[in-house]
XYZ file of C-alpha atoms in Angstrom:
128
model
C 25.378 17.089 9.380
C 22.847 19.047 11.214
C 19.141 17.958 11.999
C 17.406 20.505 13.244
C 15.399 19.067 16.803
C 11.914 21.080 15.762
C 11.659 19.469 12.418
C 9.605 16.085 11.893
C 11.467 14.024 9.199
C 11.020 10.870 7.289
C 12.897 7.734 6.531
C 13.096 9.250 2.923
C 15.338 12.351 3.977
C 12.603 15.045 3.722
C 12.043 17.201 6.432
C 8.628 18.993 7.487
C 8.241 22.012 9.662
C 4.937 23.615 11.097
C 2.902 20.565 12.519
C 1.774 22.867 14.891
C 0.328 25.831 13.136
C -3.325 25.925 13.188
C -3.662 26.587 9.491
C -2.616 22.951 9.046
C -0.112 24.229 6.223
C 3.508 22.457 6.541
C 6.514 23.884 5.031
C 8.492 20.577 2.961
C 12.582 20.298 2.080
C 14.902 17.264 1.706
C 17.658 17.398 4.553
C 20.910 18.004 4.620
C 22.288 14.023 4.113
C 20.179 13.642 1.121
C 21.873 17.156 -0.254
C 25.062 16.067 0.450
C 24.347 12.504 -0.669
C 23.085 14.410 -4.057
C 26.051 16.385 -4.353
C 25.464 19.641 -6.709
C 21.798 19.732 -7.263
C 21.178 20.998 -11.042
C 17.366 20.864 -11.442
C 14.442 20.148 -9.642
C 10.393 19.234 -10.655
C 8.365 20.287 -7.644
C 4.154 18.994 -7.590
C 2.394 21.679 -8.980
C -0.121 24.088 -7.291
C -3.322 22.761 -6.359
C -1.958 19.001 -7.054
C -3.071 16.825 -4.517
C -0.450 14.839 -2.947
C -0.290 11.370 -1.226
C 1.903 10.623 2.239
C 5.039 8.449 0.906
C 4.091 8.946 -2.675
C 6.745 10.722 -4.709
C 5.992 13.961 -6.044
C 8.721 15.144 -7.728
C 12.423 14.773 -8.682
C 15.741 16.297 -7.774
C 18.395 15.610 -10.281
C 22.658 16.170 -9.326
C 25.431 15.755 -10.819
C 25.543 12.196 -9.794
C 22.105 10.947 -9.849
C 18.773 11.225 -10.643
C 16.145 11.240 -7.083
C 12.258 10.815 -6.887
C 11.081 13.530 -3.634
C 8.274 11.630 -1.714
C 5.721 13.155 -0.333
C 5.967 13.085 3.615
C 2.097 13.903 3.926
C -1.233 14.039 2.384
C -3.140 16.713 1.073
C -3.351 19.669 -1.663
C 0.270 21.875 -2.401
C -0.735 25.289 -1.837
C 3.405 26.869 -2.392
C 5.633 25.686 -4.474
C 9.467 27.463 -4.029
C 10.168 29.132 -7.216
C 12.936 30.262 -6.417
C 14.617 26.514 -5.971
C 13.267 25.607 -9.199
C 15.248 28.877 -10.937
C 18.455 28.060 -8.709
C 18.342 24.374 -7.248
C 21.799 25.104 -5.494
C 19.894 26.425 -3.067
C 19.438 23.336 -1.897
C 22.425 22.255 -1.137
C 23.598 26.037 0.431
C 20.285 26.208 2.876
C 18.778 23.156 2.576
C 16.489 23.924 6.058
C 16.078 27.516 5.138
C 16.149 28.964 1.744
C 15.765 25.616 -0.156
C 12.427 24.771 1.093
C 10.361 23.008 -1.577
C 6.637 22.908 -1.260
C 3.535 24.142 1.219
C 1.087 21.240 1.571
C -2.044 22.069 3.693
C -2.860 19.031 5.149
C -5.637 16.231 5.033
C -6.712 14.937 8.409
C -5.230 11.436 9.361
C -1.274 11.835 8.816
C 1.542 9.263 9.371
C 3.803 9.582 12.474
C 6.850 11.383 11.170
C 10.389 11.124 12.761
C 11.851 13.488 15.516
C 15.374 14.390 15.197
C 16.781 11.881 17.427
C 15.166 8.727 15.309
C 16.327 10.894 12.108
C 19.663 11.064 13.120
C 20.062 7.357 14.262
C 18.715 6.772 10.539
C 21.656 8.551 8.812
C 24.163 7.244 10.867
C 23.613 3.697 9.767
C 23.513 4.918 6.314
């Protein structure tokens, strides 16, 4: 299962990359586990554009073959992308889950939670 080590995660499997970028806009996907947990995604609802969003608070759903999963929100503040492209093809997901099968852009509000590094993420999933 691969965790990336520059990606902040949280306890809920989603991953965010770009903490750094002065912009304060954060790129959002759910990881690999929780793909592979899902099994074949078949649709997705993402937070629209311009929806504000709340850290821990879902914001959408991704729905498999086997079940039927809320996506939280890993921090706060207003979704400025959402991937179209996952929402036409939701196996993207699970084929590029770190890559191509991004979700949503959040820029983000000041006063965030801590997120995970990769080496807390990974002692996470392998207690799962």
């Amino acid at each position: 299962m691969s965790v990336p080590e520059q990606l902040r995660y949280t306890e809920e499997h989603e991953w965010v990359s770009g903490l750094e970028g002065e912009d304060g806009v954060v790129t959002v996907g759910i990881t690999d586990y929780a793909a592979d947990a899902l099994g074949d995604i078949v649709f997705v609802q993402l937070p629209e554009e311009g929806q504000s969003v709340t850290a821990g608070e879902p914001c959408g759903e991704a729905e498999s073959t086997k079940s039927v999963s809320d996506i939280y929100s890993p921090l706060s503040g207003e979704i400025v992308a959402v991937n179209q492209a996952v929402v036409d093809d939701p196996g993207i997901i699970n084929a590029d889950a770190y890559g191509e099968g991004w979700l949503f852009r959040i820029r983000i509000d000041e006063d965030q939670p801590d997120l995970l590094d990769a080496e807390s993420y990974n002692k996470i999933i392998e207690e799962a």
